[in-house]
Amino acid sequence: YVSGLGYLRRYDHEENIDHAIQAFRRAVDIDSQYVLAFAGMAEAYWHKYDTLKDGASIDLALEYASRAVSLNDGLAPVHVTMGIVRAGKGQYEMAEAEFRTALQLDPLSAPAWLELAKTYDASGQHERAQSGYRRAVELRSDDWATLNSLGVSWFNKAQYPEAEPYFLQVLQLTGSAKAHSNLGALYLKMGRLAEASSQFQQSISIEPTAAALNNLGTSYYYAGRYAEAVEPFERAAALTPANSALWGNLADAYRWSGAAPDKTAATYRNALDRIGKEIAVNPRDPQLHAKAATWWAAMVQPCDPA
C-alpha cells in the first residue's frame, strides 16, 4: 500500500499510475478488507481516465471507490476518493458532500481542501475555490500537485501572470515533463512563443507524452505553421487515441494545412465520436460541449488556406 501511495503521489509520470494500480492490487490480494488500498486504486484509475480518457478506467474508479466506502465510511481518504470520482463525472453537489464529510473527519486534510476547491472551480464557484486552494497550500505548501492545481485554476481563468509563479514552483519541485509542458502552455497563451517552444522541447526530451507533443503542435499552430503542427499532433493522438482534444487539434491542423478534405472530415468525426464518450462521463463540462460545437462548425465550413 505504501509503495502504491508513493507512485500515486507522482502521477505526473504516467507510468507511475499503472505501477500504483499494481501495488494496490497486490495489497488487496493479501487483505481483501484493506479499505485504503481500494481507495488508492480508485484514485489511480481516476488519474488513468483523466490522462487517457478511456471509459473503462472511470468505471473501475467508481467501483473501487464504492467498495472502499462500503468497507469503512469513517475514513477521510475514502470520502476524498469518492468525491474525486463524483466530481469527474460532473456530480458536483455529491462531490462537495463527500469532501465536506472528509473534512468533518479530518479538518486538516489537505487533499480534501484541494479537491473541494477544484470542485468549486468546476461548478463556477470561483471565489469559494480560491479560499479552498489557499487552505490546501497552507497545509501542504511544498506539494507539487496542490501548487499545480492552483496554477491551472488561474490559467483556466486566463489570469496568466497569476498562474506563472505556481507553475515555476512546480518545475522547481519536480523538474518533470508535465511541469515543463504546463509552463510552456502558459507562455504560449502569454505570447512568449520562443519560451513556450523551449519548454515543450525540454518536456519531450524528458518524456514524450501526448500532452507535451500536443502543446508543441499547438505552438506551431498558433504561429501559423500548420503543416509543421501535423506531425506532433499525429504522435500525440497515436499515444492517447481516446482523447478527443488530440484528434480535434489534428483535424484543425489538417484543415488549415490544406490536407485532403476527406481526411480532415474523417479526423473531425473521430474527434466527435470520442468527445461524445467524454460528455457521457461528465455532461456538465462546458468546455467539452464548446469543443464539439466548434468541430461540427469546422466540418460544415471548410477553409481555403490560399
PDB file of C-alpha atoms in Angstrom:
ATOM      1  CA  TYR A   1       0.000   0.000   0.000  1.00  0.00           C
ATOM      2  CA  VAL A   2       2.757   2.449   0.903  1.00  0.00           C
ATOM      3  CA  SER A   3       4.523   1.653  -2.367  1.00  0.00           C
ATOM      4  CA  GLY A   4       1.318   2.354  -4.291  1.00  0.00           C
ATOM      5  CA  LEU A   5       0.812   5.598  -2.410  1.00  0.00           C
ATOM      6  CA  GLY A   6       4.319   6.695  -3.331  1.00  0.00           C
ATOM      7  CA  TYR A   7       3.677   6.044  -7.014  1.00  0.00           C
ATOM      8  CA  LEU A   8       0.335   7.840  -6.808  1.00  0.00           C
ATOM      9  CA  ARG A   9       1.912  10.960  -5.288  1.00  0.00           C
ATOM     10  CA  ARG A  10       3.912  11.317  -8.512  1.00  0.00           C
ATOM     11  CA  TYR A  11       1.152  10.673 -11.024  1.00  0.00           C
ATOM     12  CA  ASP A  12       2.808  13.322 -13.204  1.00  0.00           C
ATOM     13  CA  HIS A  13       4.895  10.406 -14.500  1.00  0.00           C
ATOM     14  CA  GLU A  14       2.296   8.469 -16.486  1.00  0.00           C
ATOM     15  CA  GLU A  15       3.892   5.066 -15.899  1.00  0.00           C
ATOM     16  CA  ASN A  16       3.532   5.572 -12.146  1.00  0.00           C
ATOM     17  CA  ILE A  17      -0.247   5.326 -12.430  1.00  0.00           C
ATOM     18  CA  ASP A  18      -0.044   1.704 -13.602  1.00  0.00           C
ATOM     19  CA  HIS A  19       2.640   0.979 -11.001  1.00  0.00           C
ATOM     20  CA  ALA A  20       0.302   2.336  -8.313  1.00  0.00           C
ATOM     21  CA  ILE A  21      -2.588   0.190  -9.522  1.00  0.00           C
ATOM     22  CA  GLN A  22      -0.407  -2.917  -9.475  1.00  0.00           C
ATOM     23  CA  ALA A  23       0.827  -2.186  -5.951  1.00  0.00           C
ATOM     24  CA  PHE A  24      -2.653  -1.504  -4.570  1.00  0.00           C
ATOM     25  CA  ARG A  25      -3.945  -4.651  -6.269  1.00  0.00           C
ATOM     26  CA  ARG A  26      -1.262  -6.726  -4.538  1.00  0.00           C
ATOM     27  CA  ALA A  27      -2.305  -5.152  -1.241  1.00  0.00           C
ATOM     28  CA  VAL A  28      -5.962  -6.150  -1.636  1.00  0.00           C
ATOM     29  CA  ASP A  29      -4.944  -9.606  -2.837  1.00  0.00           C
ATOM     30  CA  ILE A  30      -3.223 -10.027   0.531  1.00  0.00           C
ATOM     31  CA  ASP A  31      -6.036  -8.385   2.515  1.00  0.00           C
ATOM     32  CA  SER A  32      -9.443  -8.199   0.820  1.00  0.00           C
ATOM     33  CA  GLN A  33     -10.667  -5.769   3.514  1.00  0.00           C
ATOM     34  CA  TYR A  34      -7.870  -3.211   3.001  1.00  0.00           C
ATOM     35  CA  VAL A  35     -10.037  -0.106   2.714  1.00  0.00           C
ATOM     36  CA  LEU A  36      -7.339   2.449   1.902  1.00  0.00           C
ATOM     37  CA  ALA A  37      -5.873   0.229  -0.818  1.00  0.00           C
ATOM     38  CA  PHE A  38      -9.261   0.146  -2.549  1.00  0.00           C
ATOM     39  CA  ALA A  39      -9.455   3.932  -2.213  1.00  0.00           C
ATOM     40  CA  GLY A  40      -5.959   4.253  -3.642  1.00  0.00           C
ATOM     41  CA  MET A  41      -6.850   2.030  -6.561  1.00  0.00           C
ATOM     42  CA  ALA A  42      -9.922   4.161  -7.258  1.00  0.00           C
ATOM     43  CA  GLU A  43      -7.871   7.355  -7.312  1.00  0.00           C
ATOM     44  CA  ALA A  44      -5.256   5.760  -9.572  1.00  0.00           C
ATOM     45  CA  TYR A  45      -7.920   4.691 -12.038  1.00  0.00           C
ATOM     46  CA  TRP A  46      -9.332   8.215 -11.973  1.00  0.00           C
ATOM     47  CA  HIS A  47      -5.918   9.607 -12.939  1.00  0.00           C
ATOM     48  CA  LYS A  48      -5.717   6.986 -15.677  1.00  0.00           C
ATOM     49  CA  TYR A  49      -9.048   8.143 -17.073  1.00  0.00           C
ATOM     50  CA  ASP A  50      -8.018  11.786 -16.768  1.00  0.00           C
ATOM     51  CA  THR A  51      -4.893  11.025 -18.806  1.00  0.00           C
ATOM     52  CA  LEU A  52      -6.193   8.513 -21.364  1.00  0.00           C
ATOM     53  CA  LYS A  53      -9.961   9.236 -21.471  1.00  0.00           C
ATOM     54  CA  ASP A  54     -10.785   5.522 -21.590  1.00  0.00           C
ATOM     55  CA  GLY A  55     -14.253   4.800 -20.247  1.00  0.00           C
ATOM     56  CA  ALA A  56     -13.232   1.549 -18.558  1.00  0.00           C
ATOM     57  CA  SER A  57     -10.982   3.418 -16.111  1.00  0.00           C
ATOM     58  CA  ILE A  58     -13.680   5.768 -14.826  1.00  0.00           C
ATOM     59  CA  ASP A  59     -15.994   2.778 -14.297  1.00  0.00           C
ATOM     60  CA  LEU A  60     -13.298   0.996 -12.287  1.00  0.00           C
ATOM     61  CA  ALA A  61     -12.615   4.167 -10.291  1.00  0.00           C
ATOM     62  CA  LEU A  62     -16.271   4.299  -9.214  1.00  0.00           C
ATOM     63  CA  GLU A  63     -16.347   0.568  -8.493  1.00  0.00           C
ATOM     64  CA  TYR A  64     -13.333   0.670  -6.188  1.00  0.00           C
ATOM     65  CA  ALA A  65     -14.392   3.925  -4.515  1.00  0.00           C
ATOM     66  CA  SER A  66     -17.776   2.364  -3.759  1.00  0.00           C
ATOM     67  CA  ARG A  67     -16.035  -0.715  -2.392  1.00  0.00           C
ATOM     68  CA  ALA A  68     -13.943   1.433  -0.048  1.00  0.00           C
ATOM     69  CA  VAL A  69     -16.998   3.326   1.246  1.00  0.00           C
ATOM     70  CA  SER A  70     -18.879   0.089   1.846  1.00  0.00           C
ATOM     71  CA  LEU A  71     -15.986  -1.319   3.878  1.00  0.00           C
ATOM     72  CA  ASN A  72     -15.488   1.746   6.103  1.00  0.00           C
ATOM     73  CA  ASP A  73     -17.108   5.153   5.639  1.00  0.00           C
ATOM     74  CA  GLY A  74     -15.403   6.590   8.708  1.00  0.00           C
ATOM     75  CA  LEU A  75     -12.105   7.408   6.998  1.00  0.00           C
ATOM     76  CA  ALA A  76     -11.447  10.797   5.374  1.00  0.00           C
ATOM     77  CA  PRO A  77      -9.395   9.459   2.412  1.00  0.00           C
ATOM     78  CA  VAL A  78     -12.282   7.202   1.419  1.00  0.00           C
ATOM     79  CA  HIS A  79     -14.600  10.189   1.049  1.00  0.00           C
ATOM     80  CA  VAL A  80     -11.931  12.235  -0.725  1.00  0.00           C
ATOM     81  CA  THR A  81     -11.560   9.493  -3.313  1.00  0.00           C
ATOM     82  CA  MET A  82     -15.288   9.120  -3.821  1.00  0.00           C
ATOM     83  CA  GLY A  83     -15.551  12.894  -4.161  1.00  0.00           C
ATOM     84  CA  ILE A  84     -12.852  12.934  -6.842  1.00  0.00           C
ATOM     85  CA  VAL A  85     -14.759  10.364  -8.878  1.00  0.00           C
ATOM     86  CA  ARG A  86     -18.093  12.154  -8.378  1.00  0.00           C
ATOM     87  CA  ALA A  87     -16.574  15.457  -9.489  1.00  0.00           C
ATOM     88  CA  GLY A  88     -15.037  13.778 -12.519  1.00  0.00           C
ATOM     89  CA  LYS A  89     -18.495  12.623 -13.539  1.00  0.00           C
ATOM     90  CA  GLY A  90     -19.951  16.126 -13.128  1.00  0.00           C
ATOM     91  CA  GLN A  91     -21.806  15.237  -9.922  1.00  0.00           C
ATOM     92  CA  TYR A  92     -20.518  18.341  -8.194  1.00  0.00           C
ATOM     93  CA  GLU A  93     -23.074  18.527  -5.396  1.00  0.00           C
ATOM     94  CA  MET A  94     -22.424  14.907  -4.425  1.00  0.00           C
ATOM     95  CA  ALA A  95     -18.683  15.529  -4.634  1.00  0.00           C
ATOM     96  CA  GLU A  96     -18.927  18.559  -2.345  1.00  0.00           C
ATOM     97  CA  ALA A  97     -20.831  16.478   0.210  1.00  0.00           C
ATOM     98  CA  GLU A  98     -18.078  13.842   0.149  1.00  0.00           C
ATOM     99  CA  PHE A  99     -15.346  16.427   0.695  1.00  0.00           C
ATOM    100  CA  ARG A 100     -17.329  18.075   3.499  1.00  0.00           C
ATOM    101  CA  THR A 101     -17.662  14.680   5.183  1.00  0.00           C
ATOM    102  CA  ALA A 102     -13.916  14.127   4.807  1.00  0.00           C
ATOM    103  CA  LEU A 103     -13.217  17.492   6.450  1.00  0.00           C
ATOM    104  CA  GLN A 104     -15.542  16.672   9.332  1.00  0.00           C
ATOM    105  CA  LEU A 105     -13.484  13.531   9.889  1.00  0.00           C
ATOM    106  CA  ASP A 106     -10.148  15.306   9.341  1.00  0.00           C
ATOM    107  CA  PRO A 107     -10.224  19.127   9.225  1.00  0.00           C
ATOM    108  CA  LEU A 108      -6.510  19.171   8.316  1.00  0.00           C
ATOM    109  CA  SER A 109      -6.872  17.008   5.218  1.00  0.00           C
ATOM    110  CA  ALA A 110      -5.051  18.974   2.517  1.00  0.00           C
ATOM    111  CA  PRO A 111      -6.347  16.651  -0.262  1.00  0.00           C
ATOM    112  CA  ALA A 112      -9.941  17.283   0.865  1.00  0.00           C
ATOM    113  CA  TRP A 113      -9.454  21.071   0.760  1.00  0.00           C
ATOM    114  CA  LEU A 114      -7.733  20.834  -2.625  1.00  0.00           C
ATOM    115  CA  GLU A 115     -10.386  18.665  -4.244  1.00  0.00           C
ATOM    116  CA  LEU A 116     -13.179  20.757  -2.746  1.00  0.00           C
ATOM    117  CA  ALA A 117     -11.571  23.844  -4.303  1.00  0.00           C
ATOM    118  CA  LYS A 118     -11.300  22.117  -7.694  1.00  0.00           C
ATOM    119  CA  THR A 119     -14.960  21.129  -7.483  1.00  0.00           C
ATOM    120  CA  TYR A 120     -15.967  24.706  -6.722  1.00  0.00           C
ATOM    121  CA  ASP A 121     -13.945  25.822  -9.755  1.00  0.00           C
ATOM    122  CA  ALA A 122     -15.603  23.250 -11.998  1.00  0.00           C
ATOM    123  CA  SER A 123     -19.056  24.359 -10.873  1.00  0.00           C
ATOM    124  CA  GLY A 124     -18.303  28.072 -11.357  1.00  0.00           C
ATOM    125  CA  GLN A 125     -17.896  28.992  -7.666  1.00  0.00           C
ATOM    126  CA  HIS A 126     -14.529  30.625  -8.163  1.00  0.00           C
ATOM    127  CA  GLU A 127     -14.339  32.759  -5.013  1.00  0.00           C
ATOM    128  CA  ARG A 128     -15.052  29.748  -2.813  1.00  0.00           C
ATOM    129  CA  ALA A 129     -12.492  27.814  -4.832  1.00  0.00           C
ATOM    130  CA  GLN A 130      -9.722  30.306  -4.059  1.00  0.00           C
ATOM    131  CA  SER A 131     -10.414  30.006  -0.349  1.00  0.00           C
ATOM    132  CA  GLY A 132     -10.079  26.210  -0.585  1.00  0.00           C
ATOM    133  CA  TYR A 133      -6.864  26.432  -2.588  1.00  0.00           C
ATOM    134  CA  ARG A 134      -5.331  28.805  -0.036  1.00  0.00           C
ATOM    135  CA  ARG A 135      -6.182  26.417   2.797  1.00  0.00           C
ATOM    136  CA  ALA A 136      -4.695  23.464   0.908  1.00  0.00           C
ATOM    137  CA  VAL A 137      -1.477  25.387   0.268  1.00  0.00           C
ATOM    138  CA  GLU A 138      -1.277  26.412   3.933  1.00  0.00           C
ATOM    139  CA  LEU A 139      -1.471  22.753   4.943  1.00  0.00           C
ATOM    140  CA  ARG A 140       0.884  21.430   2.282  1.00  0.00           C
ATOM    141  CA  SER A 141       2.935  24.269   0.847  1.00  0.00           C
ATOM    142  CA  ASP A 142       5.527  22.057  -0.843  1.00  0.00           C
ATOM    143  CA  ASP A 143       3.127  19.672  -2.580  1.00  0.00           C
ATOM    144  CA  TRP A 144       3.552  19.955  -6.330  1.00  0.00           C
ATOM    145  CA  ALA A 145       0.014  18.767  -7.126  1.00  0.00           C
ATOM    146  CA  THR A 146      -1.561  21.421  -4.906  1.00  0.00           C
ATOM    147  CA  LEU A 147       0.554  24.194  -6.423  1.00  0.00           C
ATOM    148  CA  ASN A 148      -0.111  22.888  -9.934  1.00  0.00           C
ATOM    149  CA  SER A 149      -3.864  22.856  -9.356  1.00  0.00           C
ATOM    150  CA  LEU A 150      -3.777  26.459  -8.192  1.00  0.00           C
ATOM    151  CA  GLY A 151      -1.783  27.390 -11.296  1.00  0.00           C
ATOM    152  CA  VAL A 152      -4.278  25.571 -13.507  1.00  0.00           C
ATOM    153  CA  SER A 153      -7.112  27.431 -11.798  1.00  0.00           C
ATOM    154  CA  TRP A 154      -5.590  30.811 -12.703  1.00  0.00           C
ATOM    155  CA  PHE A 155      -4.688  29.541 -16.177  1.00  0.00           C
ATOM    156  CA  ASN A 156      -8.281  28.483 -16.909  1.00  0.00           C
ATOM    157  CA  LYS A 157      -9.463  31.964 -15.938  1.00  0.00           C
ATOM    158  CA  ALA A 158      -6.939  33.475 -18.396  1.00  0.00           C
ATOM    159  CA  GLN A 159      -5.141  35.162 -15.487  1.00  0.00           C
ATOM    160  CA  TYR A 160      -1.764  34.070 -16.746  1.00  0.00           C
ATOM    161  CA  PRO A 161       0.602  36.253 -14.656  1.00  0.00           C
ATOM    162  CA  GLU A 162      -1.055  34.862 -11.509  1.00  0.00           C
ATOM    163  CA  ALA A 163      -0.515  31.286 -12.736  1.00  0.00           C
ATOM    164  CA  GLU A 164       3.176  31.664 -13.574  1.00  0.00           C
ATOM    165  CA  PRO A 165       4.708  31.577 -10.063  1.00  0.00           C
ATOM    166  CA  TYR A 166       2.834  28.384  -9.229  1.00  0.00           C
ATOM    167  CA  PHE A 167       3.961  26.614 -12.401  1.00  0.00           C
ATOM    168  CA  LEU A 168       7.535  27.776 -11.739  1.00  0.00           C
ATOM    169  CA  GLN A 169       7.371  26.301  -8.232  1.00  0.00           C
ATOM    170  CA  VAL A 170       6.104  23.002  -9.650  1.00  0.00           C
ATOM    171  CA  LEU A 171       9.009  22.950 -12.094  1.00  0.00           C
ATOM    172  CA  GLN A 172      11.465  23.620  -9.273  1.00  0.00           C
ATOM    173  CA  LEU A 173       9.953  20.853  -7.121  1.00  0.00           C
ATOM    174  CA  THR A 174       9.658  18.168  -9.784  1.00  0.00           C
ATOM    175  CA  GLY A 175      11.592  19.030 -12.942  1.00  0.00           C
ATOM    176  CA  SER A 176       9.101  16.758 -14.670  1.00  0.00           C
ATOM    177  CA  ALA A 177       7.936  16.629 -18.267  1.00  0.00           C
ATOM    178  CA  LYS A 178       4.481  17.707 -17.084  1.00  0.00           C
ATOM    179  CA  ALA A 179       5.899  20.774 -15.334  1.00  0.00           C
ATOM    180  CA  HIS A 180       7.762  21.895 -18.457  1.00  0.00           C
ATOM    181  CA  SER A 181       4.700  21.244 -20.613  1.00  0.00           C
ATOM    182  CA  ASN A 182       2.359  23.239 -18.372  1.00  0.00           C
ATOM    183  CA  LEU A 183       4.766  26.148 -18.158  1.00  0.00           C
ATOM    184  CA  GLY A 184       5.117  26.076 -21.934  1.00  0.00           C
ATOM    185  CA  ALA A 185       1.339  26.162 -22.345  1.00  0.00           C
ATOM    186  CA  LEU A 186       1.250  29.222 -20.109  1.00  0.00           C
ATOM    187  CA  TYR A 187       3.941  31.007 -22.101  1.00  0.00           C
ATOM    188  CA  LEU A 188       2.088  30.134 -25.299  1.00  0.00           C
ATOM    189  CA  LYS A 189      -1.023  31.880 -24.001  1.00  0.00           C
ATOM    190  CA  MET A 190       1.075  34.851 -22.944  1.00  0.00           C
ATOM    191  CA  GLY A 191       2.512  35.168 -26.440  1.00  0.00           C
ATOM    192  CA  ARG A 192       6.019  34.202 -25.347  1.00  0.00           C
ATOM    193  CA  LEU A 193       6.368  31.730 -28.212  1.00  0.00           C
ATOM    194  CA  ALA A 194      10.128  31.125 -28.082  1.00  0.00           C
ATOM    195  CA  GLU A 195       9.996  30.338 -24.354  1.00  0.00           C
ATOM    196  CA  ALA A 196       6.971  28.121 -24.904  1.00  0.00           C
ATOM    197  CA  SER A 197       8.707  26.131 -27.627  1.00  0.00           C
ATOM    198  CA  SER A 198      11.782  25.695 -25.411  1.00  0.00           C
ATOM    199  CA  GLN A 199       9.674  24.338 -22.551  1.00  0.00           C
ATOM    200  CA  PHE A 200       7.878  21.899 -24.862  1.00  0.00           C
ATOM    201  CA  GLN A 201      11.154  20.630 -26.294  1.00  0.00           C
ATOM    202  CA  GLN A 202      12.524  20.104 -22.786  1.00  0.00           C
ATOM    203  CA  SER A 203       9.351  18.280 -21.807  1.00  0.00           C
ATOM    204  CA  ILE A 204       9.568  15.947 -24.793  1.00  0.00           C
ATOM    205  CA  SER A 205      13.263  15.271 -24.151  1.00  0.00           C
ATOM    206  CA  ILE A 206      12.361  14.081 -20.632  1.00  0.00           C
ATOM    207  CA  GLU A 207       9.271  12.093 -21.606  1.00  0.00           C
ATOM    208  CA  PRO A 208       7.486  12.363 -24.979  1.00  0.00           C
ATOM    209  CA  THR A 209       3.978  12.481 -23.534  1.00  0.00           C
ATOM    210  CA  ALA A 210       0.866  13.149 -25.566  1.00  0.00           C
ATOM    211  CA  ALA A 211       0.312  16.380 -23.627  1.00  0.00           C
ATOM    212  CA  ALA A 212       3.768  17.757 -24.446  1.00  0.00           C
ATOM    213  CA  LEU A 213       3.524  16.765 -28.111  1.00  0.00           C
ATOM    214  CA  ASN A 214       0.075  18.315 -28.319  1.00  0.00           C
ATOM    215  CA  ASN A 215       1.375  21.535 -26.785  1.00  0.00           C
ATOM    216  CA  LEU A 216       4.293  21.630 -29.212  1.00  0.00           C
ATOM    217  CA  GLY A 217       1.879  21.194 -32.117  1.00  0.00           C
ATOM    218  CA  THR A 218      -0.265  23.970 -30.684  1.00  0.00           C
ATOM    219  CA  SER A 219       2.722  26.317 -30.584  1.00  0.00           C
ATOM    220  CA  TYR A 220       3.305  25.703 -34.310  1.00  0.00           C
ATOM    221  CA  TYR A 221      -0.414  26.112 -34.981  1.00  0.00           C
ATOM    222  CA  TYR A 222      -0.596  29.458 -33.186  1.00  0.00           C
ATOM    223  CA  ALA A 223       2.376  30.637 -35.222  1.00  0.00           C
ATOM    224  CA  GLY A 224       0.541  29.759 -38.447  1.00  0.00           C
ATOM    225  CA  ARG A 225       2.906  26.843 -39.160  1.00  0.00           C
ATOM    226  CA  TYR A 226       0.037  24.439 -39.759  1.00  0.00           C
ATOM    227  CA  ALA A 227       1.943  21.810 -41.739  1.00  0.00           C
ATOM    228  CA  GLU A 228       4.611  21.596 -39.012  1.00  0.00           C
ATOM    229  CA  ALA A 229       1.881  21.164 -36.390  1.00  0.00           C
ATOM    230  CA  VAL A 230       0.613  17.983 -38.046  1.00  0.00           C
ATOM    231  CA  GLU A 231       3.472  15.684 -37.007  1.00  0.00           C
ATOM    232  CA  PRO A 232       3.408  16.322 -33.220  1.00  0.00           C
ATOM    233  CA  PHE A 233      -0.400  16.229 -33.251  1.00  0.00           C
ATOM    234  CA  GLU A 234      -0.305  12.863 -35.038  1.00  0.00           C
ATOM    235  CA  ARG A 235       2.167  11.495 -32.499  1.00  0.00           C
ATOM    236  CA  ALA A 236       0.039  12.772 -29.608  1.00  0.00           C
ATOM    237  CA  ALA A 237      -3.136  11.185 -30.980  1.00  0.00           C
ATOM    238  CA  ALA A 238      -1.334   7.890 -31.548  1.00  0.00           C
ATOM    239  CA  LEU A 239      -0.139   7.844 -27.927  1.00  0.00           C
ATOM    240  CA  THR A 240      -3.568   8.626 -26.419  1.00  0.00           C
ATOM    241  CA  PRO A 241      -6.154   7.640 -29.048  1.00  0.00           C
ATOM    242  CA  ALA A 242      -9.202   8.003 -26.780  1.00  0.00           C
ATOM    243  CA  ASN A 243      -8.541  11.703 -26.077  1.00  0.00           C
ATOM    244  CA  SER A 244     -10.867  13.777 -28.249  1.00  0.00           C
ATOM    245  CA  ALA A 245      -8.882  17.019 -27.954  1.00  0.00           C
ATOM    246  CA  LEU A 246      -5.868  15.475 -29.658  1.00  0.00           C
ATOM    247  CA  TRP A 247      -7.920  14.399 -32.666  1.00  0.00           C
ATOM    248  CA  GLY A 248      -9.671  17.765 -32.823  1.00  0.00           C
ATOM    249  CA  ASN A 249      -6.353  19.591 -32.853  1.00  0.00           C
ATOM    250  CA  LEU A 250      -5.041  17.251 -35.538  1.00  0.00           C
ATOM    251  CA  ALA A 251      -8.148  17.874 -37.643  1.00  0.00           C
ATOM    252  CA  ASP A 252      -7.662  21.635 -37.269  1.00  0.00           C
ATOM    253  CA  ALA A 253      -4.061  21.281 -38.467  1.00  0.00           C
ATOM    254  CA  TYR A 254      -5.155  19.175 -41.431  1.00  0.00           C
ATOM    255  CA  ARG A 255      -7.849  21.709 -42.250  1.00  0.00           C
ATOM    256  CA  TRP A 256      -5.550  24.721 -42.333  1.00  0.00           C
ATOM    257  CA  SER A 257      -2.553  22.980 -43.899  1.00  0.00           C
ATOM    258  CA  GLY A 258      -4.553  22.040 -46.983  1.00  0.00           C
ATOM    259  CA  ALA A 259      -4.900  18.306 -46.354  1.00  0.00           C
ATOM    260  CA  ALA A 260      -7.450  16.328 -48.348  1.00  0.00           C
ATOM    261  CA  PRO A 261     -10.997  17.316 -47.252  1.00  0.00           C
ATOM    262  CA  ASP A 262     -11.975  13.671 -46.750  1.00  0.00           C
ATOM    263  CA  LYS A 263      -9.023  13.136 -44.410  1.00  0.00           C
ATOM    264  CA  THR A 264      -9.869  16.277 -42.459  1.00  0.00           C
ATOM    265  CA  ALA A 265     -13.555  15.362 -42.157  1.00  0.00           C
ATOM    266  CA  ALA A 266     -12.733  11.825 -41.035  1.00  0.00           C
ATOM    267  CA  THR A 267     -10.466  13.194 -38.317  1.00  0.00           C
ATOM    268  CA  TYR A 268     -13.142  15.582 -37.077  1.00  0.00           C
ATOM    269  CA  ARG A 269     -15.614  12.685 -36.977  1.00  0.00           C
ATOM    270  CA  ASN A 270     -13.077  10.720 -34.961  1.00  0.00           C
ATOM    271  CA  ALA A 271     -12.793  13.623 -32.511  1.00  0.00           C
ATOM    272  CA  LEU A 272     -16.558  13.959 -32.239  1.00  0.00           C
ATOM    273  CA  ASP A 273     -17.010  10.250 -31.602  1.00  0.00           C
ATOM    274  CA  ARG A 274     -14.535  10.401 -28.741  1.00  0.00           C
ATOM    275  CA  ILE A 275     -15.848  13.613 -27.233  1.00  0.00           C
ATOM    276  CA  GLY A 276     -19.288  12.069 -27.147  1.00  0.00           C
ATOM    277  CA  LYS A 277     -17.910   9.429 -24.787  1.00  0.00           C
ATOM    278  CA  GLU A 278     -16.272  12.098 -22.613  1.00  0.00           C
ATOM    279  CA  ILE A 279     -19.537  14.060 -22.452  1.00  0.00           C
ATOM    280  CA  ALA A 280     -21.300  10.865 -21.356  1.00  0.00           C
ATOM    281  CA  VAL A 281     -18.887  10.709 -18.389  1.00  0.00           C
ATOM    282  CA  ASN A 282     -19.334  14.403 -17.467  1.00  0.00           C
ATOM    283  CA  PRO A 283     -22.279  16.029 -19.256  1.00  0.00           C
ATOM    284  CA  ARG A 284     -21.811  19.210 -17.198  1.00  0.00           C
ATOM    285  CA  ASP A 285     -18.399  20.126 -18.588  1.00  0.00           C
ATOM    286  CA  PRO A 286     -18.996  23.235 -20.733  1.00  0.00           C
ATOM    287  CA  GLN A 287     -15.611  23.007 -22.444  1.00  0.00           C
ATOM    288  CA  LEU A 288     -16.493  19.611 -23.923  1.00  0.00           C
ATOM    289  CA  HIS A 289     -19.737  20.939 -25.413  1.00  0.00           C
ATOM    290  CA  ALA A 290     -17.947  24.019 -26.772  1.00  0.00           C
ATOM    291  CA  LYS A 291     -15.293  21.881 -28.465  1.00  0.00           C
ATOM    292  CA  ALA A 292     -17.911  19.626 -30.020  1.00  0.00           C
ATOM    293  CA  ALA A 293     -19.782  22.629 -31.414  1.00  0.00           C
ATOM    294  CA  THR A 294     -16.565  24.071 -32.844  1.00  0.00           C
ATOM    295  CA  TRP A 295     -15.691  20.832 -34.610  1.00  0.00           C
ATOM    296  CA  TRP A 296     -19.166  20.463 -36.089  1.00  0.00           C
ATOM    297  CA  ALA A 297     -18.903  24.022 -37.396  1.00  0.00           C
ATOM    298  CA  ALA A 298     -15.480  23.321 -38.917  1.00  0.00           C
ATOM    299  CA  MET A 299     -16.852  20.292 -40.744  1.00  0.00           C
ATOM    300  CA  VAL A 300     -19.593  22.272 -42.459  1.00  0.00           C
ATOM    301  CA  GLN A 301     -17.399  25.295 -43.208  1.00  0.00           C
ATOM    302  CA  PRO A 302     -14.262  24.076 -44.978  1.00  0.00           C
ATOM    303  CA  CYS A 303     -11.489  26.633 -45.294  1.00  0.00           C
ATOM    304  CA  ASP A 304      -9.358  27.713 -48.208  1.00  0.00           C
ATOM    305  CA  PRO A 305      -5.743  28.043 -46.984  1.00  0.00           C
ATOM    306  CA  ALA A 306      -4.911  30.067 -50.102  1.00  0.00           C
TER     307      ALA A 306
END
